[in-house]
Tab-separated table of C-alpha atoms (C1' of nucleotides) in Angstrom:
chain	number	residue	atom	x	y	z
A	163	UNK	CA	-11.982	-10.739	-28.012
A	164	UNK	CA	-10.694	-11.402	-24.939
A	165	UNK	CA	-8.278	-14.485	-26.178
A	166	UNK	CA	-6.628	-11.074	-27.848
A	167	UNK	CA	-6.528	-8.992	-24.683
A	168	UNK	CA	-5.228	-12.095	-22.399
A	169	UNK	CA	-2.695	-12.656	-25.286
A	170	UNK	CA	-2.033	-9.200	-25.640
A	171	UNK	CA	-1.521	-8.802	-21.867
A	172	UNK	CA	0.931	-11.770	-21.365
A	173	UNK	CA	2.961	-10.875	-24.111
A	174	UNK	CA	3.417	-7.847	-22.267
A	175	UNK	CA	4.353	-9.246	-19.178
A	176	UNK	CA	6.892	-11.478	-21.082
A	177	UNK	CA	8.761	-7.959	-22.935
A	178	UNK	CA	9.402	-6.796	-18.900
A	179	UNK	CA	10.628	-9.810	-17.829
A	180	UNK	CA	12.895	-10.390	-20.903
A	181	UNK	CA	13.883	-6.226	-20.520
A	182	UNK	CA	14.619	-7.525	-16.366
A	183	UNK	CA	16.332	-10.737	-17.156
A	184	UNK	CA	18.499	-9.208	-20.514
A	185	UNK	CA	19.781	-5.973	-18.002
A	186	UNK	CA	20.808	-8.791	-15.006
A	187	UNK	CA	22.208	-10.970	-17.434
A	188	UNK	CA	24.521	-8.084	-19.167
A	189	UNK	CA	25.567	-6.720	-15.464
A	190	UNK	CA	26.653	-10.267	-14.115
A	191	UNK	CA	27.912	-10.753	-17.407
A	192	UNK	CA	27.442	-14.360	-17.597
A	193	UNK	CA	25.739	-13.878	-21.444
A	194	UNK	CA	27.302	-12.832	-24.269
A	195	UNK	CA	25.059	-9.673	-26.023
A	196	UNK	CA	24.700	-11.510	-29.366
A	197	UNK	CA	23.066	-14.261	-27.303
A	198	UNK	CA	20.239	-12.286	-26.089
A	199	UNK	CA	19.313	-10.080	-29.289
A	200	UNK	CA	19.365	-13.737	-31.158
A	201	UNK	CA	16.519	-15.048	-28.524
A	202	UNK	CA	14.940	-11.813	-28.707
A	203	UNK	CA	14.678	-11.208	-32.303
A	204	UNK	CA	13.583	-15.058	-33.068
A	205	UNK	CA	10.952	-14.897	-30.163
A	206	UNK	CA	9.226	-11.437	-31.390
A	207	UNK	CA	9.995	-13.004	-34.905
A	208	UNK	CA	7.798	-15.924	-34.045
A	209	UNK	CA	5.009	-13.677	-32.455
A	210	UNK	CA	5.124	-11.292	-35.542
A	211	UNK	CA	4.101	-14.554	-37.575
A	212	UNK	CA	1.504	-16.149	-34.805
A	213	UNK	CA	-0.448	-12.351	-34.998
A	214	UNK	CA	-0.146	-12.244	-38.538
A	215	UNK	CA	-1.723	-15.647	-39.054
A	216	UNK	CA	-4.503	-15.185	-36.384
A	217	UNK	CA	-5.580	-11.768	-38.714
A	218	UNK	CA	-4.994	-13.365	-41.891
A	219	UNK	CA	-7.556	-16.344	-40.614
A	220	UNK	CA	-10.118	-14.027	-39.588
A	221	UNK	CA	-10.268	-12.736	-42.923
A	222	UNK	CA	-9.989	-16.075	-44.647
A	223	UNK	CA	-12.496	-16.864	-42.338
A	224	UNK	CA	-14.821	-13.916	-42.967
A	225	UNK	CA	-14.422	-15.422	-47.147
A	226	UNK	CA	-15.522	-18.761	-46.317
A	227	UNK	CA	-17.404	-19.298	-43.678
A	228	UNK	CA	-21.133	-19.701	-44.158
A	229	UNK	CA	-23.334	-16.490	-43.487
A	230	UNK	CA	-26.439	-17.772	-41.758
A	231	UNK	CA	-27.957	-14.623	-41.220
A	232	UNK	CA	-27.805	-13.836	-44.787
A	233	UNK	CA	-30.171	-16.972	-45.533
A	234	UNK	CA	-32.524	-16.316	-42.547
A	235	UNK	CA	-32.916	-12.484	-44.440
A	236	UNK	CA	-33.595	-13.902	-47.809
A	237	UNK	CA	-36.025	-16.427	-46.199
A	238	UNK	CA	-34.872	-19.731	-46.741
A	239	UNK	CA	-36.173	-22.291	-45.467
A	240	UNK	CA	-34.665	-25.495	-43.786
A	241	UNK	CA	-35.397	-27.585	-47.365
A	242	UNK	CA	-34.629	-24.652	-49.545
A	243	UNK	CA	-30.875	-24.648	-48.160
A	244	UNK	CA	-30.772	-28.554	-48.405
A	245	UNK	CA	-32.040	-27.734	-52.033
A	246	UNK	CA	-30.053	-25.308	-53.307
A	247	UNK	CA	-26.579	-27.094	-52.032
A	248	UNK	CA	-27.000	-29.936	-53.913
A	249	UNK	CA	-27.570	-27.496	-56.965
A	250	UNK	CA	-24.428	-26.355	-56.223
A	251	UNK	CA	-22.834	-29.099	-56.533
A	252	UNK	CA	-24.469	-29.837	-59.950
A	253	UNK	CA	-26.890	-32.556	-58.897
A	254	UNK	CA	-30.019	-32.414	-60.960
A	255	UNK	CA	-33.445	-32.301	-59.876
A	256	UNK	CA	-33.700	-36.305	-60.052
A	257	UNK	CA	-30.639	-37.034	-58.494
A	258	UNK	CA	-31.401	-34.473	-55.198
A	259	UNK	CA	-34.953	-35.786	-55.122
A	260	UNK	CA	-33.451	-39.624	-54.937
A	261	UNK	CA	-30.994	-37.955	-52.669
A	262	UNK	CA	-33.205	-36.320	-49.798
A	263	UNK	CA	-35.956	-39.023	-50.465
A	264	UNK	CA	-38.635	-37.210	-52.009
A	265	UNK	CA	-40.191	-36.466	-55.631
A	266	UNK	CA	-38.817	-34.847	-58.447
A	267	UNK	CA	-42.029	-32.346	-58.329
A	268	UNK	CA	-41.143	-31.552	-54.870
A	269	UNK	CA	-37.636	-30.640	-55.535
A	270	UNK	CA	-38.590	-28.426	-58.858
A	271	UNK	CA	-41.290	-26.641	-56.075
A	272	UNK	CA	-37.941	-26.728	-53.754
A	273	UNK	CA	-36.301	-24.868	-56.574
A	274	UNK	CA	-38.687	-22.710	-57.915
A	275	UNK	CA	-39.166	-21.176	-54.424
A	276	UNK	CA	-34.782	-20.431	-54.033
A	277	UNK	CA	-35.047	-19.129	-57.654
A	278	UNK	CA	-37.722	-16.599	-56.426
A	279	UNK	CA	-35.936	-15.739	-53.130
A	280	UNK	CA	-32.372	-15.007	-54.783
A	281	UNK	CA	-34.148	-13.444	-57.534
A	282	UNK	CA	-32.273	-15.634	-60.131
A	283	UNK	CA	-33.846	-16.462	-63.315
A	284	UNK	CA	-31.252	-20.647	-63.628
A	285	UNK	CA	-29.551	-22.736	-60.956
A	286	UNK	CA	-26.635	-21.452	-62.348
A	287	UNK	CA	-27.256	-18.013	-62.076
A	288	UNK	CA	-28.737	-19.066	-58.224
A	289	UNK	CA	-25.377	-20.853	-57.843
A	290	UNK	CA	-23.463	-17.515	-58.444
A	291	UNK	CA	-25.541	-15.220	-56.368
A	292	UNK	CA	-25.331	-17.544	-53.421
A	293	UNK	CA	-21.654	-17.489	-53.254
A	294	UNK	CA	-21.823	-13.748	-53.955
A	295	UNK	CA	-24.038	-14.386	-50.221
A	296	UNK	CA	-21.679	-16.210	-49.135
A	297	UNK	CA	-24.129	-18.839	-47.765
A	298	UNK	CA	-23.075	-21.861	-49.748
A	299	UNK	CA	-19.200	-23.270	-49.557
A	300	UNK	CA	-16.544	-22.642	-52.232
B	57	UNK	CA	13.133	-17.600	-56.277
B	58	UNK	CA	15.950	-15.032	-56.715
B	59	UNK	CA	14.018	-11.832	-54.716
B	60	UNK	CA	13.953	-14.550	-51.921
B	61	UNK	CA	17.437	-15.245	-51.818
B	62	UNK	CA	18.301	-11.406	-52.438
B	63	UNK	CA	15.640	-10.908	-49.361
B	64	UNK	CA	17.319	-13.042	-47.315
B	65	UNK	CA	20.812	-11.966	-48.145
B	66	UNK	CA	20.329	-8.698	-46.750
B	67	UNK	CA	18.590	-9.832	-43.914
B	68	UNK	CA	21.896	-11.535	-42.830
B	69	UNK	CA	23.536	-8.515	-43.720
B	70	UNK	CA	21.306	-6.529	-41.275
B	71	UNK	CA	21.671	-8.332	-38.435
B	72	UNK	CA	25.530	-8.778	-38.528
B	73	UNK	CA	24.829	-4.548	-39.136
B	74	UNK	CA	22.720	-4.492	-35.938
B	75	UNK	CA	24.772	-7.017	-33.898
B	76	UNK	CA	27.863	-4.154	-34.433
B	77	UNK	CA	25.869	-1.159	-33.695
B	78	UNK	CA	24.438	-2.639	-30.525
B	79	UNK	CA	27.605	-4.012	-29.016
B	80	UNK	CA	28.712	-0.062	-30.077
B	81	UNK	CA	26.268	1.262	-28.437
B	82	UNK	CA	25.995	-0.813	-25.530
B	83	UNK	CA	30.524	-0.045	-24.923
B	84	UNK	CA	29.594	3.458	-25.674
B	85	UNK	CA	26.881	4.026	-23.472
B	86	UNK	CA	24.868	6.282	-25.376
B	87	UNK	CA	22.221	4.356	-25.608
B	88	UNK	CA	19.984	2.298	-23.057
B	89	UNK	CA	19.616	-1.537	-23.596
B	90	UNK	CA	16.183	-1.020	-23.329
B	91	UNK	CA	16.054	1.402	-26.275
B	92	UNK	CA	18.011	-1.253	-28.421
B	93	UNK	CA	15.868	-4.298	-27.559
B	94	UNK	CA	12.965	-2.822	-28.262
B	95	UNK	CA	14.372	-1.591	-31.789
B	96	UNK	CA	14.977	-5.403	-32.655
B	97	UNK	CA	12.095	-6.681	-31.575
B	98	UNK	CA	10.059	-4.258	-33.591
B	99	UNK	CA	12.158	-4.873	-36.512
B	100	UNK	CA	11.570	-8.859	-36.187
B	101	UNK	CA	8.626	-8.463	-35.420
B	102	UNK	CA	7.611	-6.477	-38.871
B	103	UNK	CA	10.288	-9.464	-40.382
B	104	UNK	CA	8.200	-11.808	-39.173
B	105	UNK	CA	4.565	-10.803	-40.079
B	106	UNK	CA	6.044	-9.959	-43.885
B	107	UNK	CA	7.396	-13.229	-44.346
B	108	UNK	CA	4.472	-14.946	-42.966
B	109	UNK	CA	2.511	-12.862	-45.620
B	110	UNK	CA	4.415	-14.028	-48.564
B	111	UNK	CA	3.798	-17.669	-47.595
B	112	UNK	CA	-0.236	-17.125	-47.055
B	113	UNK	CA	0.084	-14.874	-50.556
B	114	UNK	CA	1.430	-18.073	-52.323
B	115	UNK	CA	-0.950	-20.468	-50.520
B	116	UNK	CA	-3.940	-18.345	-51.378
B	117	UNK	CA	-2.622	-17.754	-55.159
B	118	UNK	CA	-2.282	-21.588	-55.691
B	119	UNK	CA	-6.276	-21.282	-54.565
B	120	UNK	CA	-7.248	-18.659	-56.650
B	121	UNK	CA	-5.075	-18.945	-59.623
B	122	UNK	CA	-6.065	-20.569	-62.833
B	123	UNK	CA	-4.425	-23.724	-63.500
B	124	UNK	CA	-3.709	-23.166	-67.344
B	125	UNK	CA	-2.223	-26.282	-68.200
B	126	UNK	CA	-4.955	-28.283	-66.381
B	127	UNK	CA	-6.978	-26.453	-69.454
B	128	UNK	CA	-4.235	-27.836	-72.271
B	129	UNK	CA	-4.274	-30.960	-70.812
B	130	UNK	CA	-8.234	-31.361	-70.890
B	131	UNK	CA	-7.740	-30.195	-74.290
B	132	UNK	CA	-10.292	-27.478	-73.922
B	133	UNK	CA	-10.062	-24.627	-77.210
B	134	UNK	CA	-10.021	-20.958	-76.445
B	135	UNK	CA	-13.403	-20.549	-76.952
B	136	UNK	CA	-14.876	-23.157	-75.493
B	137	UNK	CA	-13.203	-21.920	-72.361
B	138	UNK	CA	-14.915	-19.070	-72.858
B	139	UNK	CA	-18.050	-20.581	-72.733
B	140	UNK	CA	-17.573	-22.002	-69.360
B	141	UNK	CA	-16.410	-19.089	-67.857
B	142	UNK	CA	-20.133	-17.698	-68.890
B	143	UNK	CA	-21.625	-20.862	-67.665
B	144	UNK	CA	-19.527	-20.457	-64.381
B	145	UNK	CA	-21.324	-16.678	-63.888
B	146	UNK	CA	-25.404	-18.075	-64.749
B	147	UNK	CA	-25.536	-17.119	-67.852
B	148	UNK	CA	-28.197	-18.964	-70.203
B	149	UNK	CA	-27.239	-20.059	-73.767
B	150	UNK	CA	-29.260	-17.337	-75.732
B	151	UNK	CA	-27.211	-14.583	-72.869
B	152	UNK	CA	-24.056	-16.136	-74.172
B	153	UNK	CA	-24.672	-16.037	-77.480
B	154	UNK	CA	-25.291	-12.460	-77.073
B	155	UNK	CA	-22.326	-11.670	-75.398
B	156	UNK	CA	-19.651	-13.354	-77.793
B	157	UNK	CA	-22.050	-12.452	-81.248
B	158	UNK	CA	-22.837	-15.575	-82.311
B	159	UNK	CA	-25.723	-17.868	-82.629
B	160	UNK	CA	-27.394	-19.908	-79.966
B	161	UNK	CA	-26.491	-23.350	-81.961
B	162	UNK	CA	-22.938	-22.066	-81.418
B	163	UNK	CA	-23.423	-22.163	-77.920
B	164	UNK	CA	-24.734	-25.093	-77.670
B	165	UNK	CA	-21.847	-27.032	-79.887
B	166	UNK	CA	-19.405	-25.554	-77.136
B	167	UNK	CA	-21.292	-26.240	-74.253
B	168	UNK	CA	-21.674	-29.905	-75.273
B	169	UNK	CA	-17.551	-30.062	-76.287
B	170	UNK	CA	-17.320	-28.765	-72.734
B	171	UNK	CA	-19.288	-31.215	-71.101
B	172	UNK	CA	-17.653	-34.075	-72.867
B	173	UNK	CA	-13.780	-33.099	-72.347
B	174	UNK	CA	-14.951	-32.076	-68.469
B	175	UNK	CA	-17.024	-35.550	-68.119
B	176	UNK	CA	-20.004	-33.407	-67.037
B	177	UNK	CA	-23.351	-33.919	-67.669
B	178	UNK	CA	-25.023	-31.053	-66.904
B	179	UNK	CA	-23.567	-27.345	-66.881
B	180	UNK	CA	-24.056	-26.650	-62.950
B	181	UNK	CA	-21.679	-30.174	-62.803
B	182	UNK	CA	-19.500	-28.534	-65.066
B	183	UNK	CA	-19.242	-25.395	-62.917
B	184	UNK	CA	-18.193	-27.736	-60.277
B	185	UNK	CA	-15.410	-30.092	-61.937
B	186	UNK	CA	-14.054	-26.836	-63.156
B	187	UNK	CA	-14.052	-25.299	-59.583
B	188	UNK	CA	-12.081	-28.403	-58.962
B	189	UNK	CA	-9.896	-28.849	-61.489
B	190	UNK	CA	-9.020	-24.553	-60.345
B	191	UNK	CA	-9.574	-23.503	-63.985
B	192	UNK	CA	-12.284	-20.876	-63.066
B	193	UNK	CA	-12.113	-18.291	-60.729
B	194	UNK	CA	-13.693	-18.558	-57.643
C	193	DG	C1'	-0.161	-25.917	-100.105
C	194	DA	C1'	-2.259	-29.631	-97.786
C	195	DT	C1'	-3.832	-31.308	-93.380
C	196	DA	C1'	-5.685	-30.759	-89.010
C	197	DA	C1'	-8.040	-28.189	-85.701
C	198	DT	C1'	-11.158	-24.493	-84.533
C	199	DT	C1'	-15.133	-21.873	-85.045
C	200	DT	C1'	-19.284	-21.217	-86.923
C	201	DC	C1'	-24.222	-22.467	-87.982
C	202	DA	C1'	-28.473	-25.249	-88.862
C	203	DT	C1'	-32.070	-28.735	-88.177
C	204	DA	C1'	-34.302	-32.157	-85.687
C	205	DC	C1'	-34.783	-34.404	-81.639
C	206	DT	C1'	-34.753	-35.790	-76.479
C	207	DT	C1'	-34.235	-34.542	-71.962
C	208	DT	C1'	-34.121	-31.555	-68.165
C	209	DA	C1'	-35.459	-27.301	-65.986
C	210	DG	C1'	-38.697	-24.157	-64.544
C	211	DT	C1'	-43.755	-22.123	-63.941
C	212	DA	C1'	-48.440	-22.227	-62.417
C	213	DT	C1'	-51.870	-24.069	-59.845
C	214	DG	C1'	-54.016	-26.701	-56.453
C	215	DA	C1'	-54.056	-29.495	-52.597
C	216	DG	C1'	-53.047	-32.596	-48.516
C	217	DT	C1'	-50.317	-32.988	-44.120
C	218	DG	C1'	-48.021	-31.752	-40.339
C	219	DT	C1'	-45.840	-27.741	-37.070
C	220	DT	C1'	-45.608	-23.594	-34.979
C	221	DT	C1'	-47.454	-19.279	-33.481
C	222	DT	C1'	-50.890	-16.425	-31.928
D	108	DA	C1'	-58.667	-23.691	-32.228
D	109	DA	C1'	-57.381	-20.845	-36.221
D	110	DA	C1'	-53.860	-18.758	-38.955
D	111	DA	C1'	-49.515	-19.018	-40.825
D	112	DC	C1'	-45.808	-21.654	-42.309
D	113	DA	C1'	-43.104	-25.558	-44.137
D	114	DC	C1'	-43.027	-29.764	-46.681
D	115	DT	C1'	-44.935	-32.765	-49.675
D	116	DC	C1'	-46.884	-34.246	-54.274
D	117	DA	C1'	-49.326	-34.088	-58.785
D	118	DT	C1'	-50.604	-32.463	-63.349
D	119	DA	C1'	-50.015	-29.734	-67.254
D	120	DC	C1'	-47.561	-26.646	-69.494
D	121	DT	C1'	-43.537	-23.649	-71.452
D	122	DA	C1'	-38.786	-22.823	-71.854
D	123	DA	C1'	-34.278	-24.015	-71.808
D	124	DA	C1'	-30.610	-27.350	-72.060
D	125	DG	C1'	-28.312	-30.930	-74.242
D	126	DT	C1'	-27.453	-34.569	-78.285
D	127	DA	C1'	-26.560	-35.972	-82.927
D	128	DT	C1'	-25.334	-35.051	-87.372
D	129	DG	C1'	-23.635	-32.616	-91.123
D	130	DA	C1'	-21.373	-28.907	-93.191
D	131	DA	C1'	-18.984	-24.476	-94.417
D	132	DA	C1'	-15.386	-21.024	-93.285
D	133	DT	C1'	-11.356	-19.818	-90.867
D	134	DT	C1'	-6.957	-20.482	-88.837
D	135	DA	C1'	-2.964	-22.993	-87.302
D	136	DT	C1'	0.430	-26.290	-88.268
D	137	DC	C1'	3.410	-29.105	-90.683
DNA sequence: GATAATTTCATACTTTAGTATGAGTGTTTT
DNA sequence: AAAACACTCATACTAAAGTATGAAATTATC
């Protein structure tokens, strides 16, 4: 937040100076009017795209990023998480368990218990709802 | 590819329009340069976020879009494609079966075609290779 | 119209997934 | 220290998933 209001406040600063500079530059005539509205409209042109990207990556942002409150509500654990991941990314319970160095029975207790919390009845249907979450990556 | 070009065209077309009409003004003196440098920055401004938007629009479609001759190629049928997308949302086999009135065995046929042409050997894999591959929707 | 591909279904089988229960071992938290 | 939690593992069981094979009906395709 206050990137945007330090941004916000230069850019003002900048639109007076150019308003200062444009005015002495038509009066001592040394610059052509053409001239300045080019720079002008390219510069604002160039901050119209800059302000448009910064909002558009918030939101992109908001889509993607991983919501680690979400998982501290549901009441995941630590090894839960680690768990469910690897589901996602279609590991079985033999593979994760050689994965995270631990038995198979452990990792179908791991996954019984994320089941549970995301009230999903498969890993598939866990899969889904977690992304629905938004606490595992696309 | 022809709305840009059209788009652009008359962008040309506006500034050579707003070139005249400031130079008028300006010679006239009815209007303050102030007044017409704010006008084109707004306006390039607004240019810029817009096109910025179209560029991000076609960068998140290539994302989000379903690659439909990534599915030819794989040589998956209509309904077996289908079947995934059910996979893809956690549905079980008897669910599925349900859904598209047929038998479980049915399912199952598909489901293994599916694995096979996507080199997956379990469904949550295929959910994955298919996220890949962009022929399900996020 | 014949051929090829798709869709459908069944049966029998193997493998993986998921549940239930109990229990041992550390870590925090109170 | 005791209670609560997280992680581990095992056994025994049920349910679902996946494979293999064969076959009939439908629908494109040539």
């Amino acid at each position: 937040m206050r990137k945007t209001i330090f941004i916000f406040g230069a850019l003002v600063v900048a639109l007076l100076i150019l308003f200062k500079l444009s005015a002495y530059s038509l009066v001592s005539g040394n610059t052509s009017i053409e001239f300045i509205i080019s720079g002008i409209a390219i510069i604002f042109f160039i901050i119209g795209v800059i302000i448009n990207k910064r909002v558009l990556h918030k939101h992109k942002s908001i889509t993607k990023e991983i919501d680690h409150e979400k998982i501290k509500s549901i009441g995941l654990s630590k090894r839960e998480y680690e768990v469910l991941c690897e589901i996602a990314l279609g590991l079985s319970n033999k593979e994760i368990a050689k994965k995270l160095f631990v038995s198979e029975s452990t990792i179908k207790t791991h996954v019984s218990n994320v089941l549970v919390k995301l009230d999903a009845k498969r890993r598939t249907q866990a899969i889904q709802i977690a992304k629905e979450f938004q606490i595992i990556p696309l």
